[in-house]
Coordinates of C-alpha atoms and ligand atoms in Angstrom, one line a residue:
Chain A
M198 CA -25.8 22.4 23.7
N199 CA -27.6 24.8 21.3
G200 CA -29.4 21.9 19.7
E201 CA -26.4 20.4 17.9
K202 CA -26.0 16.7 17.9
S203 CA -23.0 15.2 19.7
A204 CA -20.3 13.6 17.7
W205 CA -21.5 10.2 18.8
Q206 CA -25.1 10.8 17.8
R207 CA -23.9 12.0 14.4
F208 CA -21.8 8.9 14.1
L209 CA -24.7 6.6 14.8
A210 CA -26.8 8.4 12.2
S211 CA -24.0 8.4 9.6
D212 CA -24.0 6.3 6.3
F213 CA -20.8 4.8 7.6
F214 CA -22.5 3.2 10.6
Y215 CA -25.5 2.3 8.5
D216 CA -23.3 0.4 6.1
F217 CA -21.6 -1.3 9.0
K218 CA -24.8 -2.5 10.5
R219 CA -26.0 -4.0 7.3
S220 CA -22.9 -6.2 6.8
P221 CA -22.9 -9.2 9.2
V222 CA -19.5 -10.3 8.0
T223 CA -18.0 -6.9 8.9
I224 CA -19.6 -7.0 12.3
V225 CA -18.2 -10.4 13.0
S226 CA -14.7 -9.4 11.8
F227 CA -14.8 -6.3 13.8
V228 CA -15.7 -8.2 17.0
I229 CA -13.0 -10.8 16.4
V230 CA -10.3 -8.1 15.8
V231 CA -11.4 -6.0 18.8
T232 CA -11.4 -9.1 21.0
L233 CA -8.0 -10.3 19.9
I234 CA -6.5 -6.8 20.3
L235 CA -8.0 -6.5 23.8
M236 CA -6.7 -9.9 24.7
A237 CA -3.2 -8.9 23.5
I238 CA -3.2 -5.6 25.4
L239 CA -4.5 -7.2 28.6
A240 CA -2.5 -10.4 28.3
D241 CA -1.2 -10.1 31.8
L242 CA -4.7 -10.1 33.1
V243 CA -6.4 -12.5 30.7
A244 CA -3.8 -15.2 30.3
P245 CA -4.2 -18.0 32.9
T246 CA -0.4 -18.3 33.4
N247 CA 2.7 -16.4 32.3
P248 CA 4.1 -19.0 29.8
F249 CA 7.6 -17.5 29.8
D250 CA 8.1 -17.6 33.5
P251 CA 10.2 -20.7 33.8
G252 CA 9.2 -21.1 37.5
S253 CA 5.6 -21.7 36.6
L254 CA 6.4 -24.4 34.1
N255 CA 6.0 -28.1 35.0
L256 CA 7.6 -30.5 32.5
M257 CA 5.2 -33.1 33.9
N258 CA 2.4 -31.1 32.2
G259 CA 3.9 -31.6 28.7
F260 CA 1.7 -32.7 25.9
T261 CA -1.6 -32.4 27.8
P262 CA -4.4 -32.6 25.2
P263 CA -7.1 -29.8 25.3
M264 CA -9.7 -30.1 28.1
E265 CA -8.3 -33.4 29.4
P266 CA -6.8 -33.7 32.8
N267 CA -3.1 -34.4 32.7
A268 CA -2.2 -38.1 33.5
F269 CA 0.4 -37.1 36.2
T270 CA -0.6 -33.8 37.7
G271 CA -4.4 -33.9 37.0
E272 CA -4.3 -30.3 35.8
T273 CA -6.6 -29.3 32.9
F274 CA -5.8 -26.8 30.1
L275 CA -8.5 -25.4 27.8
L276 CA -6.2 -25.6 24.7
G277 CA -3.8 -28.2 26.0
T278 CA 0.0 -27.7 26.5
D279 CA 3.1 -27.9 24.4
D280 CA 6.2 -30.1 25.0
Q281 CA 7.5 -28.0 27.8
G282 CA 4.2 -28.1 29.7
R283 CA 3.3 -24.5 28.7
D284 CA -0.4 -23.6 28.7
L285 CA -1.1 -23.1 25.0
L286 CA -3.9 -20.6 25.6
S287 CA -1.5 -18.3 27.5
A288 CA 1.2 -18.8 24.8
I289 CA -1.2 -17.8 22.1
I290 CA -2.3 -14.7 24.0
Y291 CA 1.3 -13.6 24.5
G292 CA 2.1 -14.6 20.9
L293 CA -0.8 -12.5 19.7
R294 CA 0.7 -9.5 21.5
V295 CA 4.0 -9.9 19.7
S296 CA 2.3 -10.5 16.3
L297 CA 0.0 -7.5 16.6
F298 CA 2.8 -5.2 17.9
V299 CA 5.1 -6.2 15.1
G300 CA 2.3 -5.9 12.5
L301 CA 1.1 -2.5 13.7
T302 CA 4.5 -0.9 14.1
A303 CA 5.6 -2.2 10.7
V304 CA 2.5 -0.8 9.1
I305 CA 3.1 2.6 10.8
L306 CA 6.6 2.6 9.4
A307 CA 5.5 1.5 5.9
M308 CA 2.8 4.2 6.1
F309 CA 5.2 6.9 7.1
I310 CA 7.7 6.0 4.4
G311 CA 5.1 5.5 1.7
V312 CA 3.0 8.6 2.5
S313 CA 6.1 10.9 2.6
L314 CA 7.5 9.6 -0.6
G315 CA 4.1 9.6 -2.3
L316 CA 3.5 13.2 -1.4
L317 CA 6.9 14.2 -2.5
A318 CA 6.7 12.3 -5.8
G319 CA 3.2 13.6 -6.6
Y320 CA 3.8 17.2 -5.6
R321 CA 7.2 17.7 -7.1
G322 CA 6.8 15.6 -10.2
G323 CA 9.7 15.6 -12.7
W324 CA 12.8 13.6 -11.8
V325 CA 12.0 13.3 -8.1
D326 CA 8.8 11.5 -9.1
A327 CA 10.6 9.4 -11.7
V328 CA 13.3 8.2 -9.2
I329 CA 10.9 7.4 -6.4
M330 CA 8.4 5.6 -8.6
R331 CA 11.1 3.6 -10.5
I332 CA 12.4 2.4 -7.1
A333 CA 8.9 1.4 -6.2
D334 CA 8.5 -0.4 -9.6
I335 CA 11.6 -2.4 -9.0
Q336 CA 10.7 -3.3 -5.5
V337 CA 7.3 -4.7 -6.4
T338 CA 8.8 -7.1 -8.8
F339 CA 10.3 -8.9 -5.8
P340 CA 7.9 -10.7 -3.4
S341 CA 7.9 -8.6 -0.3
I342 CA 8.7 -11.6 1.9
L343 CA 11.9 -12.0 0.0
I344 CA 12.8 -8.4 0.6
A345 CA 12.1 -8.7 4.2
V346 CA 14.3 -11.8 4.4
L347 CA 17.1 -9.9 2.7
I348 CA 16.8 -6.9 5.0
F349 CA 16.6 -9.2 8.0
G350 CA 19.7 -11.1 6.9
V351 CA 21.8 -8.0 6.2
A352 CA 20.8 -6.4 9.4
R353 CA 21.7 -9.5 11.4
G354 CA 25.0 -9.7 9.7
L355 CA 25.8 -6.1 10.6
L356 CA 24.7 -6.4 14.3
P357 CA 27.0 -7.8 17.0
P358 CA 26.0 -11.3 18.0
D359 CA 25.0 -10.3 21.6
L360 CA 22.5 -7.8 20.3
R361 CA 20.9 -10.0 17.7
D362 CA 18.1 -11.5 19.9
E363 CA 17.5 -8.2 21.7
L364 CA 17.0 -6.3 18.4
A365 CA 15.4 -9.2 16.5
I366 CA 11.9 -7.6 16.9
T367 CA 13.1 -4.2 15.8
V368 CA 14.8 -5.7 12.8
L369 CA 11.7 -7.6 12.0
I370 CA 9.6 -4.4 12.1
V371 CA 12.0 -2.5 9.9
A372 CA 12.2 -5.4 7.4
I373 CA 8.4 -5.7 7.1
G374 CA 8.0 -1.9 7.1
L375 CA 10.5 -1.4 4.3
S376 CA 8.9 -4.1 2.2
E377 CA 5.3 -2.8 2.3
W378 CA 5.6 1.0 1.6
V379 CA 4.9 0.8 -2.2
P380 CA 1.1 0.7 -2.2
F381 CA 1.0 3.7 0.1
A382 CA 3.3 5.7 -2.1
R383 CA 1.5 4.9 -5.3
T384 CA -1.9 5.8 -4.0
V385 CA -0.8 9.0 -2.2
R386 CA 1.1 10.0 -5.3
G387 CA -2.0 9.7 -7.5
T388 CA -4.2 11.5 -5.1
T389 CA -1.6 14.2 -4.6
M390 CA -1.3 14.8 -8.3
V391 CA -5.1 15.4 -8.5
E392 CA -5.2 17.6 -5.3
K393 CA -2.2 19.8 -6.2
E394 CA -4.0 21.1 -9.3
K395 CA -7.0 22.2 -7.2
E396 CA -7.5 25.8 -6.5
Y397 CA -7.2 25.6 -2.8
V398 CA -3.6 24.6 -3.3
Q399 CA -3.1 27.6 -5.6
A400 CA -4.6 29.8 -2.9
A401 CA -2.1 28.4 -0.4
R402 CA 0.8 29.1 -2.8
L403 CA -0.5 32.6 -3.3
I404 CA 0.1 33.5 0.3
G405 CA 3.6 32.2 0.0
L406 CA 3.4 28.8 1.8
G407 CA 6.3 26.5 1.0
S408 CA 5.9 23.1 -0.6
S409 CA 6.4 21.1 2.6
Q410 CA 3.7 23.2 4.4
I411 CA 1.3 22.7 1.5
M412 CA 2.0 19.0 1.4
V413 CA 1.5 18.4 5.1
R414 CA -1.2 20.9 6.0
H415 CA -3.3 21.0 2.9
I416 CA -2.8 17.8 0.8
L417 CA -2.2 15.2 3.5
P418 CA -5.6 15.6 5.2
N419 CA -7.2 14.9 1.8
V420 CA -5.3 11.7 1.1
L421 CA -5.9 10.1 4.4
S422 CA -9.0 8.0 3.7
P423 CA -7.4 5.8 1.0
V424 CA -4.3 5.6 3.3
L425 CA -6.5 4.2 6.1
V426 CA -7.9 1.5 3.7
I427 CA -4.4 0.5 2.6
A428 CA -3.1 0.5 6.2
T429 CA -5.8 -2.0 7.2
I430 CA -5.1 -4.3 4.3
T431 CA -1.4 -4.0 4.8
L432 CA -1.8 -4.9 8.5
A433 CA -3.2 -8.3 7.4
L434 CA -0.2 -8.7 5.1
A435 CA 2.3 -7.6 7.8
I436 CA 0.9 -10.1 10.3
I437 CA 1.2 -12.9 7.8
A438 CA 4.7 -11.7 6.8
E439 CA 5.8 -11.7 10.4
A440 CA 4.4 -15.2 10.9
T441 CA 6.1 -16.4 7.8
L442 CA 9.4 -15.0 8.8
S443 CA 9.1 -16.4 12.3
F444 CA 8.0 -19.7 10.9
L445 CA 11.2 -19.7 8.8
G446 CA 13.1 -19.1 11.9
V447 CA 14.3 -15.6 10.9
G448 CA 11.7 -13.7 12.9
A449 CA 10.7 -13.4 16.5
P450 CA 13.2 -15.1 18.8
P451 CA 12.1 -18.1 21.0
T452 CA 12.3 -15.8 24.0
E453 CA 9.5 -13.7 22.6
P454 CA 7.5 -16.2 20.5
S455 CA 4.9 -14.8 18.1
L456 CA 2.1 -16.7 16.5
G457 CA 4.5 -17.7 13.7
T458 CA 7.0 -19.0 16.2
L459 CA 4.3 -21.1 17.9
I460 CA 3.3 -22.5 14.6
R461 CA 6.9 -23.5 13.8
I462 CA 7.2 -25.2 17.1
G463 CA 3.8 -26.9 16.6
Q464 CA 4.6 -28.4 13.2
D465 CA 7.3 -30.6 14.9
F466 CA 4.5 -32.4 16.7
L467 CA 1.9 -32.6 14.0
F468 CA 2.8 -36.1 12.9
S469 CA 3.3 -37.5 16.4
G470 CA -0.3 -36.8 17.2
E471 CA -0.1 -33.6 19.3
W472 CA -2.2 -31.7 16.7
W473 CA -3.4 -29.0 19.0
I474 CA 0.1 -27.4 19.4
L475 CA -0.1 -26.4 15.7
L476 CA -3.8 -26.1 15.2
F477 CA -4.7 -23.4 17.8
P478 CA -2.0 -20.9 17.0
A479 CA -2.7 -21.4 13.3
V480 CA -6.5 -20.9 13.7
T481 CA -5.8 -17.7 15.7
L482 CA -3.5 -16.4 13.1
L483 CA -6.0 -17.2 10.4
A484 CA -8.9 -15.5 12.3
L485 CA -6.9 -12.4 12.9
A486 CA -5.5 -12.0 9.4
L487 CA -8.8 -12.8 7.7
S488 CA -10.8 -10.5 9.9
V489 CA -8.4 -7.6 9.4
N490 CA -8.5 -8.2 5.7
L491 CA -12.3 -8.3 5.5
L492 CA -12.5 -5.1 7.5
G493 CA -10.1 -3.5 5.0
D494 CA -12.2 -4.6 2.1
W495 CA -15.3 -3.2 3.7
L496 CA -13.6 0.1 4.5
R497 CA -12.4 0.3 0.9
D498 CA -15.9 -0.3 -0.5
T499 CA -17.5 2.1 2.0
L500 CA -15.1 5.0 1.7
N501 CA -14.7 4.7 -2.1
P502 CA -18.1 3.6 -3.6
R503 CA -16.8 4.1 -7.1
L504 CA -14.3 1.3 -6.7
K505 CA -16.9 -1.3 -5.8
Chain B
M261 CA -3.1 58.1 -15.1
D262 CA -2.4 56.3 -11.9
E263 CA -1.8 52.6 -12.7
F264 CA -1.6 50.0 -10.1
I265 CA -0.4 47.2 -12.3
R266 CA 1.2 47.3 -15.7
I267 CA 1.7 44.2 -17.9
E268 CA 4.5 44.6 -20.5
H269 CA 5.0 42.3 -23.5
L270 CA 4.0 39.4 -21.4
N271 CA 4.8 35.9 -22.9
Q272 CA 4.1 32.4 -21.8
R273 CA 5.4 29.6 -23.9
F274 CA 4.5 26.0 -22.7
D275 CA 6.8 23.2 -23.7
L276 CA 4.4 20.5 -25.0
S277 CA 7.2 18.3 -26.4
E278 CA 7.2 14.5 -26.0
P279 CA 9.9 13.0 -23.7
W280 CA 13.4 13.2 -25.0
L281 CA 13.7 9.5 -25.9
A282 CA 10.4 9.5 -27.9
R283 CA 11.6 12.5 -29.8
M284 CA 14.9 10.9 -30.7
I285 CA 13.2 7.6 -31.8
Y286 CA 10.5 9.2 -33.9
R287 CA 12.6 12.2 -35.0
R288 CA 10.0 14.7 -34.0
P289 CA 10.9 18.3 -33.3
K290 CA 10.1 20.0 -30.0
K291 CA 6.6 21.5 -29.7
F292 CA 5.7 24.7 -28.1
L293 CA 2.5 26.6 -27.4
D294 CA 2.5 30.3 -27.0
A295 CA -0.4 30.5 -24.6
V296 CA 0.2 34.2 -24.0
D297 CA 1.9 36.2 -26.8
D298 CA 3.2 39.7 -26.3
V299 CA 0.3 41.0 -24.2
S300 CA 0.5 44.6 -22.7
F301 CA -2.0 46.5 -20.7
G302 CA -2.4 48.5 -17.5
I303 CA -5.1 48.7 -14.8
E304 CA -5.9 52.0 -13.1
R305 CA -6.0 52.0 -9.3
G306 CA -9.5 51.3 -8.0
K307 CA -10.8 50.2 -11.4
T308 CA -11.8 46.9 -13.0
Y309 CA -10.2 45.6 -16.2
A310 CA -11.9 42.7 -17.8
L311 CA -10.3 40.1 -20.0
V312 CA -12.7 38.3 -22.3
G313 CA -12.0 35.6 -24.8
E314 CA -13.0 32.1 -25.7
S315 CA -11.9 29.0 -23.8
G316 CA -8.2 28.4 -24.1
S317 CA -7.3 31.9 -25.2
G318 CA -4.9 32.4 -22.3
K319 CA -7.0 34.3 -19.7
S320 CA -6.1 32.2 -16.7
T321 CA -2.5 32.0 -17.7
I322 CA -2.3 35.8 -17.7
A323 CA -4.1 35.8 -14.3
R324 CA -1.6 33.4 -12.8
M325 CA 1.3 35.4 -14.0
A326 CA -0.3 38.7 -12.7
V327 CA -0.4 37.4 -9.1
G328 CA 3.0 35.6 -9.2
L329 CA 1.8 32.0 -9.4
L330 CA 3.5 31.4 -12.7
T331 CA 6.8 32.9 -14.0
P332 CA 6.5 34.5 -17.4
T333 CA 8.8 33.3 -20.2
G334 CA 9.0 36.9 -21.4
G335 CA 7.9 40.4 -20.4
R336 CA 7.3 41.9 -17.0
V337 CA 4.5 42.4 -14.5
L338 CA 5.0 45.8 -12.7
I339 CA 3.2 46.3 -9.4
D340 CA 3.4 50.0 -8.5
G341 CA 6.4 50.1 -10.7
Q342 CA 8.1 47.1 -9.1
D343 CA 8.8 44.0 -11.1
L344 CA 6.9 41.1 -9.5
H345 CA 9.1 38.4 -11.0
D346 CA 12.4 40.2 -10.4
G347 CA 14.7 37.6 -9.1
S348 CA 16.9 40.1 -7.3
L349 CA 14.2 41.1 -4.8
S350 CA 14.8 39.9 -1.3
V351 CA 12.4 37.3 0.2
A352 CA 10.9 40.0 2.5
E353 CA 10.3 42.4 -0.4
Q354 CA 8.7 39.7 -2.5
R355 CA 6.5 38.9 0.4
R356 CA 5.4 42.5 0.8
I357 CA 4.5 42.8 -2.9
R358 CA 2.7 39.4 -3.0
Q359 CA 0.6 40.2 0.1
R360 CA -1.0 43.0 -2.0
L361 CA -2.2 40.5 -4.7
Q362 CA -5.0 38.0 -4.2
M363 CA -7.2 35.8 -6.3
V364 CA -10.8 34.5 -6.3
F365 CA -11.1 31.3 -8.3
Q366 CA -13.7 29.8 -10.6
S367 CA -14.7 26.6 -8.8
P368 CA -16.7 27.1 -5.6
Y369 CA -15.9 23.4 -4.9
A370 CA -12.2 23.1 -5.5
S371 CA -11.1 26.5 -4.1
L372 CA -11.7 25.7 -0.4
N373 CA -9.9 22.8 1.3
P374 CA -12.7 20.4 2.1
R375 CA -11.0 19.2 5.4
W376 CA -10.6 22.7 6.9
R377 CA -13.2 24.6 8.8
V378 CA -14.1 28.0 7.4
G379 CA -12.5 29.7 10.4
S380 CA -9.1 28.0 9.8
I381 CA -9.3 28.8 6.1
L382 CA -9.8 32.5 6.8
A383 CA -7.2 32.5 9.6
E384 CA -4.4 31.1 7.6
P385 CA -3.5 34.3 5.7
L386 CA -3.8 36.2 8.9
R387 CA -1.2 34.0 10.5
V388 CA 1.1 33.7 7.5
F389 CA 1.3 37.5 7.2
R390 CA 1.2 38.0 11.0
L391 CA -1.7 40.4 10.7
V392 CA -3.2 39.7 14.1
D393 CA -1.9 39.3 17.7
G394 CA -3.2 36.3 19.6
P395 CA -6.2 34.0 19.1
Q396 CA -8.8 36.5 20.2
A397 CA -7.8 39.1 17.7
E398 CA -7.7 36.4 15.1
Q399 CA -11.2 35.2 15.9
A400 CA -12.5 38.7 15.8
R401 CA -10.9 39.4 12.4
V402 CA -12.3 36.1 11.0
H403 CA -15.8 37.1 12.2
E404 CA -15.4 40.6 10.7
L405 CA -14.4 39.1 7.4
L406 CA -17.4 36.8 7.3
E407 CA -19.7 39.6 8.0
Q408 CA -18.1 41.7 5.4
V409 CA -19.1 39.2 2.7
G410 CA -22.6 38.7 4.1
L411 CA -22.1 35.6 6.1
S412 CA -22.5 35.2 9.9
A413 CA -19.8 34.8 12.5
S414 CA -21.0 31.4 13.5
D415 CA -20.2 30.1 10.0
A416 CA -16.6 30.0 11.1
R417 CA -17.1 26.6 12.7
R418 CA -18.6 24.9 9.7
F419 CA -17.0 23.0 6.8
P420 CA -17.1 24.1 3.2
H421 CA -19.5 21.3 2.1
E422 CA -22.2 22.8 4.4
F423 CA -22.5 25.8 2.1
S424 CA -24.1 26.6 -1.2
G425 CA -22.0 27.5 -4.3
G426 CA -22.7 31.2 -3.8
Q427 CA -21.9 31.1 -0.1
R428 CA -18.6 29.4 -0.9
Q429 CA -17.6 32.1 -3.4
R430 CA -18.3 34.5 -0.6
I431 CA -15.9 32.5 1.6
S432 CA -13.3 32.6 -1.2
I433 CA -13.8 36.4 -1.3
A434 CA -13.4 36.7 2.4
R435 CA -10.2 34.6 2.2
A436 CA -8.9 36.9 -0.5
L437 CA -9.7 40.0 1.7
A438 CA -8.0 38.5 4.7
S439 CA -4.5 39.6 3.7
K440 CA -5.7 43.2 3.0
P441 CA -4.8 43.2 -0.7
D442 CA -5.0 46.1 -3.1
F443 CA -5.5 44.0 -6.2
I444 CA -7.7 40.9 -6.7
V445 CA -7.8 38.7 -9.8
C446 CA -11.3 37.2 -10.2
D447 CA -11.0 34.2 -12.6
E448 CA -14.6 33.6 -13.7
P449 CA -15.8 33.9 -10.1
T450 CA -19.5 33.5 -11.1
S451 CA -19.5 31.2 -14.1
A452 CA -20.4 28.2 -12.0
L453 CA -23.3 29.9 -10.3
D454 CA -27.0 30.4 -11.0
V455 CA -27.9 33.7 -12.6
S456 CA -29.7 35.1 -9.5
V457 CA -26.8 34.2 -7.3
Q458 CA -24.3 35.6 -9.9
A459 CA -25.8 39.0 -9.5
Q460 CA -25.5 38.9 -5.7
V461 CA -21.8 38.0 -5.8
L462 CA -21.1 40.6 -8.5
N463 CA -22.8 43.2 -6.3
L464 CA -20.7 42.2 -3.4
L465 CA -17.5 42.5 -5.4
K466 CA -18.6 46.0 -6.6
Q467 CA -19.4 47.1 -3.2
L468 CA -16.1 45.9 -1.8
Q469 CA -14.3 47.8 -4.6
R470 CA -16.1 51.0 -3.6
D471 CA -15.5 50.5 0.2
L472 CA -11.9 49.3 0.0
G473 CA -10.6 50.9 -3.2
L474 CA -9.7 47.6 -4.7
T475 CA -8.3 47.1 -8.2
Y476 CA -9.7 44.1 -10.1
L477 CA -8.6 42.0 -13.0
F478 CA -11.8 40.4 -14.0
I479 CA -11.8 37.3 -16.2
T480 CA -14.9 36.0 -17.9
H481 CA -16.3 34.8 -21.2
D482 CA -19.7 36.3 -20.3
L483 CA -20.0 39.8 -21.9
A484 CA -23.2 40.5 -19.8
V485 CA -21.1 40.2 -16.7
V486 CA -18.4 42.4 -18.1
R487 CA -20.8 45.2 -18.8
V488 CA -21.9 45.3 -15.1
M489 CA -18.4 45.0 -13.7
A490 CA -15.7 46.5 -16.0
H491 CA -14.4 49.9 -16.7
R492 CA -12.1 48.7 -19.5
I493 CA -12.1 45.5 -21.6
G494 CA -9.4 43.6 -23.3
V495 CA -10.3 41.0 -25.9
L496 CA -8.0 38.0 -26.0
K497 CA -7.7 35.6 -28.9
S498 CA -5.2 32.7 -29.0
G499 CA -2.9 34.4 -26.5
K500 CA -3.0 37.8 -28.3
L501 CA -4.8 41.0 -27.2
V502 CA -6.8 41.9 -30.3
E503 CA -8.7 44.9 -29.0
E504 CA -8.8 47.1 -25.9
Q505 CA -11.4 49.8 -25.1
A506 CA -13.5 51.4 -22.4
T507 CA -16.5 49.1 -21.8
E508 CA -19.3 51.0 -23.4
K509 CA -17.3 52.0 -26.4
L510 CA -16.2 48.4 -27.0
I511 CA -19.8 47.1 -26.9
E512 CA -21.2 49.9 -29.0
S513 CA -18.6 49.9 -31.7
P514 CA -16.4 46.9 -31.7
Q515 CA -13.4 47.2 -34.0
S516 CA -12.5 43.6 -34.7
D517 CA -14.6 40.8 -36.2
Y518 CA -13.7 38.6 -33.3
T519 CA -15.2 41.0 -30.8
R520 CA -18.3 41.4 -32.9
M521 CA -18.6 37.6 -32.9
L522 CA -18.2 37.5 -29.1
I523 CA -20.9 40.2 -28.7
R524 CA -23.3 38.4 -31.1
S525 CA -22.9 35.1 -29.2
A526 CA -23.8 36.8 -25.9
P527 CA -27.7 36.9 -26.0
R528 CA -28.3 39.2 -23.2
I529 CA -25.9 41.9 -24.4
H530 CA -27.2 41.6 -27.9
R531 CA -30.7 42.4 -26.8
A532 CA -29.6 45.3 -24.6
A533 CA -27.6 46.8 -27.4
S534 CA -30.2 46.6 -30.2
Ligands
ATP628 N1 0.6 24.2 -17.4 C1 0.3 24.2 -18.7 N2 1.0 23.4 -19.5 C2 0.8 23.3 -20.8 N3 -0.2 24.0 -21.4 C3 -1.0 24.8 -20.7 C4 -0.8 24.9 -19.2 N4 -1.7 25.8 -18.7 C5 -2.4 26.2 -19.8 N5 -2.0 25.6 -20.9 C6 -2.6 25.8 -22.2 O1 -2.6 27.2 -22.5 C7 -3.8 27.6 -23.2 C8 -4.5 28.7 -22.4 O2 -5.0 28.2 -21.2 P1 -5.8 29.1 -20.2 O3 -6.1 28.2 -19.0 O4 -5.1 30.3 -19.9 O5 -7.1 29.5 -21.0 P2 -8.4 30.2 -20.5 O6 -8.5 31.4 -21.5 O7 -8.3 30.5 -19.1 O8 -9.6 29.2 -20.9 P3 -10.9 28.9 -20.0 O9 -11.9 29.9 -20.4 O10 -11.3 27.5 -20.5 O11 -10.5 28.9 -18.6 C9 -4.6 26.4 -23.3 O12 -4.5 25.9 -24.6 C10 -4.1 25.4 -22.3 O13 -4.2 24.1 -22.8
MG629 MG1 -9.4 29.8 -17.3

């Protein structure tokens, strides 16, 4: 239409895409992340079996090594089975779904809290800023995993026992989300302090817009690219945090095992020779977290050339 | 004399003290800066009043108080006789006064939100002051504003970074015009532009003044620009008004040494006067 390029054509011609094409590591990371996300979303279609349907389990299949036919049933499993005869590939695909879901929602929560508080602190300044940033300072002196364990513990203590397993995932998301908001708040605060002095904000104040409208409509769109970078890096952290909590047994319940839960189960069998039960979930977790992190680093360098 | 705005004994004192704790420990007194110190002047309706003075003399601070962006620590700003900073005015009354005041800023880069399309930038004041009914009327008014400042209607879909500095100042002027103001403060609107583009923007401002009967407070440190634009000039030095005259009179026979120095340091004026 009237000679203008489509959004897609413009994207293909952009510096952003050019940088992407030139970085093989980024391309590989991107492919891995997209594949894993698609597998998690389409788990019901991709997974060979539903590992949590007790009817489909056959205890005779227990401890089948990868790609070897089972001694009793003759069935073969690409990645082997665990003690219960569960197909490990299916367990990993479903575990991936839990891990990614928890990671993404926790990041969204952390992003929402951090961006709101950062905007408020940066725009208002004064004691509002002082209070918010001191809380942030105190929080970062504790490892975030410790904070997550604390929140998790308190929440479980407050919940009635019959709801604990049901709400375990929600509690996990809140715990990780609350422990990761600080980097968002600090970055957004800094950018907001710069943006609010710019004349377009003065122009908005001049027509009588209130602070919340100025923060959301004018400043927020200008702080989003650093937020995107932090979100990606935090996603890797959140996935690891979730796995750590689940590994410690305070995360995803056995009824909804995540990659961390699978790793915890797997380590019981490491020394009895069933190495695959630990190895494959661990490699998947590593590939996911590493790829997301590399993507985040690349985004940071590309969107913010001065920080290189 | 029909004055649109009168500024009376205006004061702005900034508190530059260190934090309380540091003051206690090092036993330092509080520190203040009188950025604007007892300044009074008026601007006639439909005329241009220029404030000149070196950097840091308090020009922008006066500008921000004149449009209500900053509350004075002393004195009053009267718009058609009404006190702009009067706390007893209702929200609706304040809104009505403020709608008549607008500003064009110095930086062509920082004065437009880089994430907004020009159309949205111009439509915002229309919506806030409910000046149009419905999206069609809004679009028509946006196009009208763009054409009024010498741009084309199709520019509404573009982003600020797609324009040159001079074009961006035109967009800023269009945004200022959107709320149908009577008074526009121009805070060094051309000092970031090339000389040839400067002249175009100044001509646009003059033409708009003639067509719409606008009153300007024009801030600059460039006396050559002042001569083209202003009917009266106030000379500001360290927050104080040292001299005030009709434009030609001030340039022909400056009364204070400071004004003479300003004129001498403006090469184009100097040549024209000698
Ligand atoms: N918010 C503020 N807090 C403290 N000091 C301020 C503040 N705003 C301005 N000042 C000080 O007030 C003085 C006058 O500043 P102002 O911006 O009005 O000068 P100006 O005449 O517009 O200068 P320029 O030509 O550089 O724009 C300066 O010394 C400045 O540092
Ligand atoms: Mg200034």
